[in-house]
Amino acid sequence: MRRLFFALPLALAACEAPPQPLTPEQSAALKPADARLAALYESSCKACHAVADSGAPLTGDRTQWDARWAKGETVLLQHTQVGFAAMPAGGQCFTCTPADHAALIRFMAGRAQ
Amino acid sequence: MTTRRKVLLGGAGVLALGAGGLVGRRVWLDREPAALPATDAQGRVVWQNWSGLEHSYPAQRAAPASDAELAELMRRAPVPIRPVGAGHSFTALVPTDGTLLSMDRMTGLVSHDATAMTATVRAGTRLSALGPALAAIGQEMPNLPDINKQTLAGAMATATHGTGKGLTALHGEVTALKLVTPAGEIVQCSRDTKPELFHSARVGLGAFGVLSEVTLANKPLTRVRKEVRLVDTDALLKDWPALAARRNRRTGPPARAGSGCRYADEPQDAA
Ligand SMILES: Cc1cc2nc3c(=O)[nH]c(=O)nc-3n(C[C@H](O)[C@H](O)[C@H](O)COP(=O)(O)OP(=O)(O)OC[C@H]3O[C@@H](n4cnc5c(N)ncnc54)[C@H](O)[C@@H]3O)c2cc1C
């Protein structure tokens, strides 16, 4: 019984379809549902996260985001605030609060908002 | 016994150590700076410019959506108030412990005059959005820098320019400005009205009030054919006088020894 209990979530996870890569066009068509967040996204993150060759993971493309997401939201937020690799500090969003940044990371990583 | 071989080997060892030391020193000098704390002791979140060379922990961040909101902010927000565009400038123009004032909510086309070929644009508009907005009304800016991430006001404030014979920097094509002074007054200026303020504020480094609107003298939208060619350096230099006389020719650093890149932006028919 115990074995079945532990095996069930694993079996269910195995049923979940593996993430598929997005085209830059599909990625560029995505925007946050909240209008204020959408405006912040359009004027900052999107400049790189919807451009295939920018080096930034494409918005909504979980084949690019899942490994990053595994680092944990706290780490991703920290990276965003102080800059990471080619990404400038704040991801170019100068009026984003920490909560805005966290919400934008969730959105770009393809997680429900 | 000290042999010739030992002396040579010893010398090579000293040289290798010396060279290694120089390389190590270079690596040490060029190392990435340690990441800054995300927040300071008061919980203020860090701001950094694009290059990461400048930073500050502003007490307040503001993004007014109208002239009235901007004017109110100028009267009441903690000083120093520093306007920020896309944070792409390299020097310490923007860092502030007071208010970081973003123009991200004051963007887009306000109006245009198809006969005079002018367009009035909100100052926070990014160049990447400005091009398509002007194209939609059959206009284009005569010159642009090599990236399009800057805001119009931020780009003008440091005399951002492109290249090309006879072309001015971005502020050269500006005919009028609307700005909000530190006292919260909304002022219009142009070559004829308050000319001293107009000329100072065009390349104002964010020190002559905050630009809210900019009127640009544009040209009709044209199709441009871009050509990038790798050419022999000698041939390039031989052609130089003729190339220099053309409108929009430039050269780039050699991609490999003995060659250079030649770029040509040739205006074609009207779009
Ligand atoms: C990758 C890269 C490429 C570049 N290419 C070029 C190039 O080809 N040619 C060139 O000439 N330069 C170039 N630059 C420099 C860049 O164009 C300038 O530094 C420009 O000022 C940046 O614009 P910004 O919107 O990021 O302004 P910011 O860096 O945010 O601000 C610049 C100045 O403008 C002021 N400011 C911002 N908004 C307002 C406002 N509304 N009212 C009044 N003042 C305001 C600020 O206070 C500050 O003093 C480049 C920079 C980078 C990083």
Short mmCIF file of C-alpha atoms and ligand atoms in Angstrom, two decimals:
data_model
loop_
_atom_site.label_atom_id
_atom_site.label_comp_id
_atom_site.label_asym_id
_atom_site.label_seq_id
_atom_site.Cartn_x
_atom_site.Cartn_y
_atom_site.Cartn_z
CA MET A 1 0.00 0.00 0.00
CA ARG A 2 2.80 2.37 1.03
CA ARG A 3 4.57 1.58 -2.24
CA LEU A 4 1.43 2.30 -4.22
CA PHE A 5 1.02 5.59 -2.35
CA PHE A 6 4.51 6.72 -3.39
CA ALA A 7 4.35 5.26 -6.89
CA LEU A 8 1.10 7.02 -7.83
CA PRO A 9 2.41 10.60 -8.00
CA LEU A 10 5.43 9.36 -9.93
CA ALA A 11 3.19 7.59 -12.41
CA LEU A 12 1.06 10.71 -12.77
CA ALA A 13 4.15 12.87 -13.27
CA ALA A 14 5.31 10.46 -15.95
CA CYS A 15 1.98 10.97 -17.76
CA GLU A 16 2.53 14.76 -17.96
CA ALA A 17 3.60 15.59 -21.51
CA PRO A 18 7.24 16.75 -21.69
CA PRO A 19 7.56 20.49 -22.44
CA GLN A 20 7.94 21.42 -26.09
CA PRO A 21 10.16 24.25 -27.36
CA LEU A 22 8.40 27.43 -28.52
CA THR A 23 9.19 29.42 -31.64
CA PRO A 24 10.21 33.06 -31.04
CA GLU A 25 6.87 34.07 -32.58
CA GLN A 26 4.92 31.91 -30.13
CA SER A 27 6.98 33.29 -27.28
CA ALA A 28 6.52 36.90 -28.44
CA ALA A 29 2.75 36.44 -28.54
CA LEU A 30 2.61 35.70 -24.80
CA LYS A 31 1.94 38.43 -22.27
CA PRO A 32 0.98 38.56 -18.60
CA ALA A 33 -2.77 38.59 -17.97
CA ASP A 34 -2.50 41.51 -15.56
CA ALA A 35 -2.40 44.79 -17.55
CA ARG A 36 0.13 46.53 -15.28
CA LEU A 37 2.49 43.54 -15.33
CA ALA A 38 2.01 43.28 -19.08
CA ALA A 39 3.14 46.91 -19.46
CA LEU A 40 6.22 46.28 -17.31
CA TYR A 41 6.99 43.14 -19.31
CA GLU A 42 6.58 44.87 -22.68
CA SER A 43 8.91 47.74 -21.76
CA SER A 44 11.68 45.62 -20.24
CA CYS A 45 11.95 41.79 -20.14
CA LYS A 46 10.48 41.26 -23.60
CA ALA A 47 13.33 43.10 -25.32
CA CYS A 48 15.52 40.03 -24.71
CA HIS A 49 13.26 37.19 -23.52
CA ALA A 50 11.29 37.09 -26.77
CA VAL A 51 14.37 37.26 -29.02
CA ALA A 52 15.85 33.90 -29.97
CA ASP A 53 19.49 34.93 -30.25
CA SER A 54 19.69 37.18 -27.21
CA GLY A 55 20.89 34.31 -25.03
CA ALA A 56 17.99 34.87 -22.61
CA PRO A 57 15.57 31.95 -22.10
CA LEU A 58 12.49 32.47 -24.26
CA THR A 59 9.36 33.42 -22.38
CA GLY A 60 7.09 30.43 -21.87
CA ASP A 61 9.58 27.90 -23.25
CA ARG A 62 9.84 25.38 -20.46
CA THR A 63 12.56 23.42 -22.27
CA GLN A 64 14.71 26.47 -21.55
CA TRP A 65 13.23 27.43 -18.20
CA ASP A 66 12.78 24.23 -16.24
CA ALA A 67 16.45 23.82 -15.30
CA ARG A 68 16.54 27.46 -14.22
CA TRP A 69 13.27 27.16 -12.31
CA ALA A 70 14.81 24.23 -10.41
CA LYS A 71 17.24 26.66 -8.78
CA GLY A 72 14.31 28.07 -6.82
CA GLU A 73 12.38 31.31 -7.03
CA THR A 74 14.53 33.01 -4.38
CA VAL A 75 17.69 32.47 -6.43
CA LEU A 76 16.02 33.62 -9.66
CA LEU A 77 14.73 36.77 -7.96
CA GLN A 78 18.18 37.49 -6.53
CA HIS A 79 19.74 37.02 -9.99
CA THR A 80 17.19 39.38 -11.50
CA GLN A 81 17.72 42.09 -8.91
CA VAL A 82 21.50 42.19 -9.06
CA GLY A 83 21.97 41.00 -12.64
CA PHE A 84 23.15 37.64 -13.89
CA ALA A 85 25.37 36.66 -16.85
CA ALA A 86 24.27 38.96 -19.72
CA MET A 87 21.16 40.21 -17.90
CA PRO A 88 21.50 43.70 -16.46
CA ALA A 89 20.38 44.31 -12.87
CA GLY A 90 16.62 44.57 -12.53
CA GLY A 91 16.23 43.09 -15.99
CA GLN A 92 15.87 46.70 -17.20
CA CYS A 93 12.65 47.17 -15.24
CA PHE A 94 13.44 50.15 -13.06
CA THR A 95 10.05 50.49 -11.43
CA CYS A 96 9.49 46.80 -10.68
CA THR A 97 9.02 45.94 -7.02
CA PRO A 98 10.40 42.59 -5.79
CA ALA A 99 6.83 41.22 -6.07
CA ASP A 100 6.62 42.43 -9.70
CA HIS A 101 9.93 40.77 -10.53
CA ALA A 102 8.79 37.52 -8.89
CA ALA A 103 5.52 37.58 -10.86
CA LEU A 104 7.34 38.28 -14.13
CA ILE A 105 9.77 35.42 -13.51
CA ARG A 106 6.83 33.05 -12.87
CA PHE A 107 5.16 34.23 -16.08
CA MET A 108 8.29 33.87 -18.21
CA ALA A 109 9.08 30.47 -16.71
CA GLY A 110 5.68 29.27 -17.88
CA ARG A 111 4.26 28.87 -14.39
CA ALA A 112 0.66 29.73 -13.62
CA GLN A 113 0.36 33.26 -12.23
CA MET B 1 77.22 20.94 -11.87
CA THR B 2 75.46 23.79 -13.57
CA THR B 3 74.94 22.81 -17.17
CA ARG B 4 73.84 25.02 -20.05
CA ARG B 5 70.60 23.03 -20.16
CA LYS B 6 69.89 23.74 -16.47
CA VAL B 7 70.53 27.45 -16.94
CA LEU B 8 68.24 27.54 -19.98
CA LEU B 9 65.56 25.54 -18.23
CA GLY B 10 65.87 27.76 -15.18
CA GLY B 11 65.61 30.86 -17.35
CA ALA B 12 62.57 29.46 -19.14
CA GLY B 13 61.02 28.68 -15.77
CA VAL B 14 61.55 32.27 -14.57
CA LEU B 15 60.11 33.59 -17.84
CA ALA B 16 57.13 31.24 -17.60
CA LEU B 17 56.52 32.33 -14.02
CA GLY B 18 56.79 35.96 -15.06
CA ALA B 19 54.40 35.49 -18.00
CA GLY B 20 52.05 33.47 -15.81
CA GLY B 21 52.18 36.26 -13.25
CA LEU B 22 51.29 38.88 -15.89
CA VAL B 23 48.42 36.79 -17.23
CA GLY B 24 47.24 36.16 -13.67
CA ARG B 25 47.40 39.89 -12.93
CA ARG B 26 45.34 40.65 -16.05
CA VAL B 27 42.75 38.02 -15.11
CA TRP B 28 42.63 39.45 -11.60
CA LEU B 29 42.20 43.02 -12.86
CA ASP B 30 39.54 41.98 -15.39
CA ARG B 31 37.57 39.81 -12.98
CA GLU B 32 33.83 40.39 -12.71
CA PRO B 33 33.06 42.63 -9.74
CA ALA B 34 31.35 40.86 -6.83
CA ALA B 35 27.56 41.05 -7.14
CA LEU B 36 26.09 43.90 -5.11
CA PRO B 37 23.66 43.19 -2.27
CA ALA B 38 20.12 43.18 -3.71
CA THR B 39 18.98 45.49 -0.91
CA ASP B 40 20.72 47.89 1.45
CA ALA B 41 20.34 48.14 5.23
CA GLN B 42 17.08 50.11 4.78
CA GLY B 43 15.64 47.47 2.45
CA ARG B 44 16.06 49.66 -0.67
CA VAL B 45 16.49 47.61 -3.84
CA VAL B 46 19.63 48.17 -5.91
CA TRP B 47 19.55 49.99 -9.25
CA GLN B 48 22.35 49.44 -11.74
CA ASN B 49 22.97 50.79 -15.18
CA TRP B 50 23.23 48.49 -18.21
CA SER B 51 26.99 48.07 -17.95
CA GLY B 52 26.87 47.45 -14.19
CA LEU B 53 29.45 50.19 -13.64
CA GLU B 54 27.09 52.49 -11.77
CA HIS B 55 24.60 51.73 -9.04
CA SER B 56 22.58 53.23 -6.23
CA TYR B 57 19.86 52.35 -3.73
CA PRO B 58 17.09 54.89 -4.45
CA ALA B 59 14.75 55.74 -1.58
CA GLN B 60 11.83 55.97 -3.99
CA ARG B 61 11.02 54.86 -7.52
CA ALA B 62 8.39 56.72 -9.47
CA ALA B 63 6.80 56.30 -12.87
CA PRO B 64 4.36 59.15 -13.56
CA ALA B 65 1.80 58.62 -16.30
CA SER B 66 0.99 62.27 -17.10
CA ASP B 67 2.49 65.77 -17.03
CA ALA B 68 0.38 66.59 -13.98
CA GLU B 69 1.67 63.55 -12.08
CA LEU B 70 5.22 64.36 -13.15
CA ALA B 71 4.89 67.99 -12.00
CA GLU B 72 3.52 66.88 -8.62
CA LEU B 73 6.42 64.44 -8.21
CA MET B 74 8.97 67.13 -9.01
CA ARG B 75 7.55 69.23 -6.16
CA ARG B 76 7.30 66.53 -3.53
CA ALA B 77 9.48 63.47 -4.22
CA PRO B 78 12.68 62.93 -2.20
CA VAL B 79 15.67 64.63 -3.83
CA PRO B 80 17.87 64.28 -5.77
CA ILE B 81 15.35 63.31 -8.43
CA ARG B 82 17.12 61.62 -11.34
CA PRO B 83 15.27 60.76 -14.55
CA VAL B 84 16.17 57.41 -16.05
CA GLY B 85 15.51 56.12 -19.55
CA ALA B 86 16.83 52.67 -20.38
CA GLY B 87 19.89 53.02 -18.12
CA HIS B 88 22.25 52.55 -21.06
CA SER B 89 24.51 55.51 -20.29
CA PHE B 90 27.88 54.58 -18.90
CA THR B 91 28.65 57.39 -16.45
CA ALA B 92 27.15 58.36 -13.09
CA LEU B 93 24.28 60.42 -14.51
CA VAL B 94 21.42 58.46 -13.04
CA PRO B 95 22.43 57.07 -9.60
CA THR B 96 20.53 58.71 -6.74
CA ASP B 97 19.73 58.11 -3.09
CA GLY B 98 16.53 60.12 -3.60
CA THR B 99 14.03 59.44 -6.37
CA LEU B 100 14.64 57.36 -9.49
CA LEU B 101 12.14 58.68 -11.99
CA SER B 102 11.30 56.36 -14.86
CA MET B 103 9.49 57.58 -17.95
CA ASP B 104 8.30 54.10 -18.88
CA ARG B 105 4.64 55.14 -18.58
CA MET B 106 5.02 58.27 -20.70
CA THR B 107 5.47 56.71 -24.11
CA GLY B 108 4.02 56.79 -27.62
CA LEU B 109 3.09 59.19 -30.36
CA VAL B 110 1.13 62.32 -29.31
CA SER B 111 0.49 63.95 -32.70
CA HIS B 112 2.03 64.52 -36.09
CA ASP B 113 2.00 66.92 -39.00
CA ALA B 114 2.18 65.12 -42.33
CA THR B 115 2.99 68.30 -44.28
CA ALA B 116 5.74 69.59 -42.01
CA MET B 117 6.99 65.99 -41.48
CA THR B 118 7.10 66.44 -37.73
CA ALA B 119 5.95 64.17 -34.93
CA THR B 120 5.49 64.88 -31.24
CA VAL B 121 6.43 61.91 -29.10
CA ARG B 122 6.35 61.24 -25.35
CA ALA B 123 9.88 61.34 -24.00
CA GLY B 124 9.98 57.84 -22.52
CA THR B 125 9.35 56.13 -25.87
CA ARG B 126 12.02 53.54 -26.63
CA LEU B 127 13.71 53.89 -30.01
CA SER B 128 12.62 50.30 -30.75
CA ALA B 129 8.98 51.38 -30.46
CA LEU B 130 9.50 54.79 -32.05
CA GLY B 131 10.58 53.40 -35.45
CA PRO B 132 7.39 51.37 -36.05
CA ALA B 133 5.20 54.19 -34.66
CA LEU B 134 6.75 56.69 -37.11
CA ALA B 135 6.62 54.19 -39.98
CA ALA B 136 2.87 53.90 -39.40
CA ILE B 137 2.53 57.63 -40.20
CA GLY B 138 4.97 57.52 -43.14
CA GLN B 139 7.88 59.11 -41.30
CA GLU B 140 11.33 58.08 -40.10
CA MET B 141 14.14 59.63 -38.11
CA PRO B 142 17.06 60.73 -40.28
CA ASN B 143 19.64 59.01 -38.08
CA LEU B 144 19.81 56.38 -35.36
CA PRO B 145 22.44 54.90 -33.05
CA ASP B 146 23.54 51.29 -33.43
CA ILE B 147 21.10 49.87 -30.87
CA ASN B 148 17.46 50.74 -30.31
CA LYS B 149 17.00 50.10 -26.60
CA GLN B 150 17.38 53.73 -25.46
CA THR B 151 14.51 56.05 -24.68
CA LEU B 152 14.19 59.15 -26.84
CA ALA B 153 14.86 61.53 -23.89
CA GLY B 154 17.74 59.42 -22.53
CA ALA B 155 19.36 59.19 -25.95
CA MET B 156 19.05 62.93 -26.57
CA ALA B 157 20.35 63.80 -23.10
CA THR B 158 23.82 62.47 -23.97
CA ALA B 159 23.84 63.52 -27.65
CA THR B 160 23.45 59.96 -28.90
CA HIS B 161 24.34 59.75 -32.56
CA GLY B 162 24.67 57.37 -35.43
CA THR B 163 26.99 57.82 -38.34
CA GLY B 164 26.77 59.17 -41.87
CA LYS B 165 27.92 62.19 -43.77
CA GLY B 166 25.99 65.32 -42.97
CA LEU B 167 23.74 63.67 -40.41
CA THR B 168 23.33 65.25 -36.99
CA ALA B 169 23.02 63.56 -33.61
CA LEU B 170 19.47 62.80 -32.47
CA HIS B 171 18.96 66.16 -30.76
CA GLY B 172 19.81 67.93 -34.02
CA GLU B 173 16.42 66.94 -35.42
CA VAL B 174 14.42 68.27 -32.47
CA THR B 175 12.27 71.35 -33.04
CA ALA B 176 10.42 71.71 -29.73
CA LEU B 177 10.34 70.31 -26.21
CA LYS B 178 7.94 70.12 -23.33
CA LEU B 179 9.66 69.78 -19.99
CA VAL B 180 8.84 69.89 -16.31
CA THR B 181 11.14 71.97 -14.12
CA PRO B 182 12.27 71.07 -10.59
CA ALA B 183 9.69 73.60 -9.34
CA GLY B 184 6.98 71.58 -11.06
CA GLU B 185 6.28 74.06 -13.87
CA ILE B 186 5.39 72.67 -17.28
CA VAL B 187 7.34 74.61 -19.91
CA GLN B 188 7.27 74.53 -23.72
CA CYS B 189 10.38 75.65 -25.55
CA SER B 190 11.76 75.70 -29.09
CA ARG B 191 14.35 77.50 -31.18
CA ASP B 192 12.12 80.60 -31.00
CA THR B 193 10.53 80.27 -27.57
CA LYS B 194 12.94 80.20 -24.61
CA PRO B 195 15.81 79.25 -26.96
CA GLU B 196 18.45 79.10 -24.21
CA LEU B 197 16.46 76.55 -22.25
CA PHE B 198 15.68 74.65 -25.46
CA HIS B 199 19.32 74.33 -26.50
CA SER B 200 20.49 73.42 -22.98
CA ALA B 201 17.74 70.86 -22.44
CA ARG B 202 18.27 69.11 -25.78
CA VAL B 203 21.51 67.61 -24.47
CA GLY B 204 20.63 68.20 -20.84
CA LEU B 205 22.19 65.17 -19.06
CA GLY B 206 18.98 65.14 -17.03
CA ALA B 207 19.97 68.45 -15.44
CA PHE B 208 17.56 70.85 -17.18
CA GLY B 209 14.26 69.49 -15.97
CA VAL B 210 12.55 66.32 -17.09
CA LEU B 211 11.54 66.10 -20.74
CA SER B 212 7.97 65.03 -21.19
CA GLU B 213 7.46 65.50 -24.95
CA VAL B 214 9.78 65.95 -27.91
CA THR B 215 8.89 67.20 -31.38
CA LEU B 216 11.04 65.61 -34.07
CA ALA B 217 11.69 66.86 -37.59
CA ASN B 218 11.55 63.63 -39.58
CA LYS B 219 11.81 62.63 -43.21
CA PRO B 220 9.50 60.60 -45.40
CA LEU B 221 9.76 56.88 -44.82
CA THR B 222 12.24 55.33 -47.25
CA ARG B 223 13.36 51.84 -47.98
CA VAL B 224 17.04 51.35 -47.22
CA ARG B 225 19.19 48.64 -48.71
CA LYS B 226 21.85 47.50 -46.31
CA GLU B 227 24.98 45.96 -47.71
CA VAL B 228 27.83 44.55 -45.62
CA ARG B 229 30.92 43.43 -47.53
CA LEU B 230 34.30 42.10 -46.58
CA VAL B 231 36.84 43.91 -48.73
CA ASP B 232 40.59 44.03 -49.06
CA THR B 233 42.12 46.78 -46.90
CA ASP B 234 44.13 48.23 -49.80
CA ALA B 235 41.05 48.35 -52.02
CA LEU B 236 39.09 49.93 -49.17
CA LEU B 237 41.69 52.63 -48.66
CA LYS B 238 41.89 53.29 -52.41
CA ASP B 239 38.12 53.79 -52.55
CA TRP B 240 38.11 55.88 -49.41
CA PRO B 241 37.74 59.41 -50.90
CA ALA B 242 34.77 58.27 -52.98
CA LEU B 243 33.23 56.38 -50.06
CA ALA B 244 33.65 59.32 -47.70
CA ALA B 245 31.75 61.55 -50.08
CA ARG B 246 28.72 59.24 -50.04
CA ARG B 247 25.92 59.72 -47.58
CA ASN B 248 25.90 56.66 -45.43
CA ARG B 249 29.06 54.69 -45.80
CA ARG B 250 31.08 53.46 -42.91
CA THR B 251 33.73 50.88 -42.27
CA GLY B 252 34.23 48.46 -39.44
CA PRO B 253 37.22 46.79 -37.83
CA PRO B 254 38.82 44.10 -39.96
CA ALA B 255 37.26 40.71 -39.53
CA ARG B 256 40.64 39.22 -40.40
CA ALA B 257 44.07 40.63 -41.19
CA GLY B 258 44.21 42.55 -44.44
CA SER B 259 40.48 43.12 -44.76
CA GLY B 260 37.87 45.50 -43.50
CA CYS B 261 34.10 45.55 -43.36
CA ARG B 262 32.34 48.03 -45.59
CA TYR B 263 28.78 48.90 -44.74
CA ALA B 264 26.52 50.77 -47.10
CA ASP B 265 23.06 52.01 -46.24
CA GLU B 266 21.63 53.16 -49.54
CA PRO B 267 18.28 54.91 -49.52
CA GLN B 268 16.05 53.36 -52.18
CA ASP B 269 12.56 54.32 -53.31
CA ALA B 270 9.96 55.66 -50.90
CA ALA B 271 8.53 52.82 -48.82
C1 LIG C 1 25.13 48.69 -26.09
C2 LIG C 1 25.14 50.22 -26.22
C3 LIG C 1 25.22 50.78 -27.48
C4 LIG C 1 25.25 52.16 -27.64
N1 LIG C 1 25.33 52.70 -28.88
C5 LIG C 1 25.44 54.04 -29.04
C6 LIG C 1 25.59 54.62 -30.33
O1 LIG C 1 25.57 53.96 -31.36
N2 LIG C 1 25.74 55.98 -30.42
C7 LIG C 1 25.77 56.76 -29.29
O2 LIG C 1 25.92 57.99 -29.43
N3 LIG C 1 25.59 56.25 -28.05
C8 LIG C 1 25.44 54.91 -27.91
N4 LIG C 1 25.27 54.37 -26.65
C9 LIG C 1 25.11 55.30 -25.51
C10 LIG C 1 23.61 55.57 -25.23
O3 LIG C 1 22.92 55.90 -26.42
C11 LIG C 1 23.48 56.76 -24.27
O4 LIG C 1 24.17 56.50 -23.08
C12 LIG C 1 22.04 57.14 -23.94
O5 LIG C 1 22.07 58.29 -23.11
C13 LIG C 1 21.27 56.03 -23.24
O6 LIG C 1 19.89 56.31 -23.24
P1 LIG C 1 18.93 55.79 -22.06
O7 LIG C 1 17.53 55.92 -22.49
O8 LIG C 1 19.40 54.46 -21.62
O9 LIG C 1 19.21 56.89 -20.93
P2 LIG C 1 19.77 56.72 -19.45
O10 LIG C 1 21.11 56.08 -19.49
O11 LIG C 1 18.75 56.09 -18.60
O12 LIG C 1 19.93 58.26 -19.09
C14 LIG C 1 20.85 59.08 -19.79
C15 LIG C 1 20.66 60.53 -19.36
O13 LIG C 1 19.37 60.97 -19.77
C16 LIG C 1 18.69 61.54 -18.68
N5 LIG C 1 17.25 61.37 -18.92
C17 LIG C 1 16.56 60.22 -19.09
N6 LIG C 1 15.26 60.48 -19.29
C18 LIG C 1 15.13 61.81 -19.24
C19 LIG C 1 14.03 62.71 -19.38
N7 LIG C 1 12.78 62.26 -19.60
N8 LIG C 1 14.25 64.03 -19.27
C20 LIG C 1 15.51 64.51 -19.05
N9 LIG C 1 16.58 63.73 -18.91
C21 LIG C 1 16.39 62.39 -19.02
C22 LIG C 1 19.24 60.83 -17.46
O14 LIG C 1 19.05 61.54 -16.27
C23 LIG C 1 20.71 60.73 -17.85
O15 LIG C 1 21.34 61.94 -17.56
C24 LIG C 1 25.21 53.00 -26.48
C25 LIG C 1 25.10 52.42 -25.19
C26 LIG C 1 25.07 51.05 -25.06
C27 LIG C 1 24.96 50.45 -23.69
#
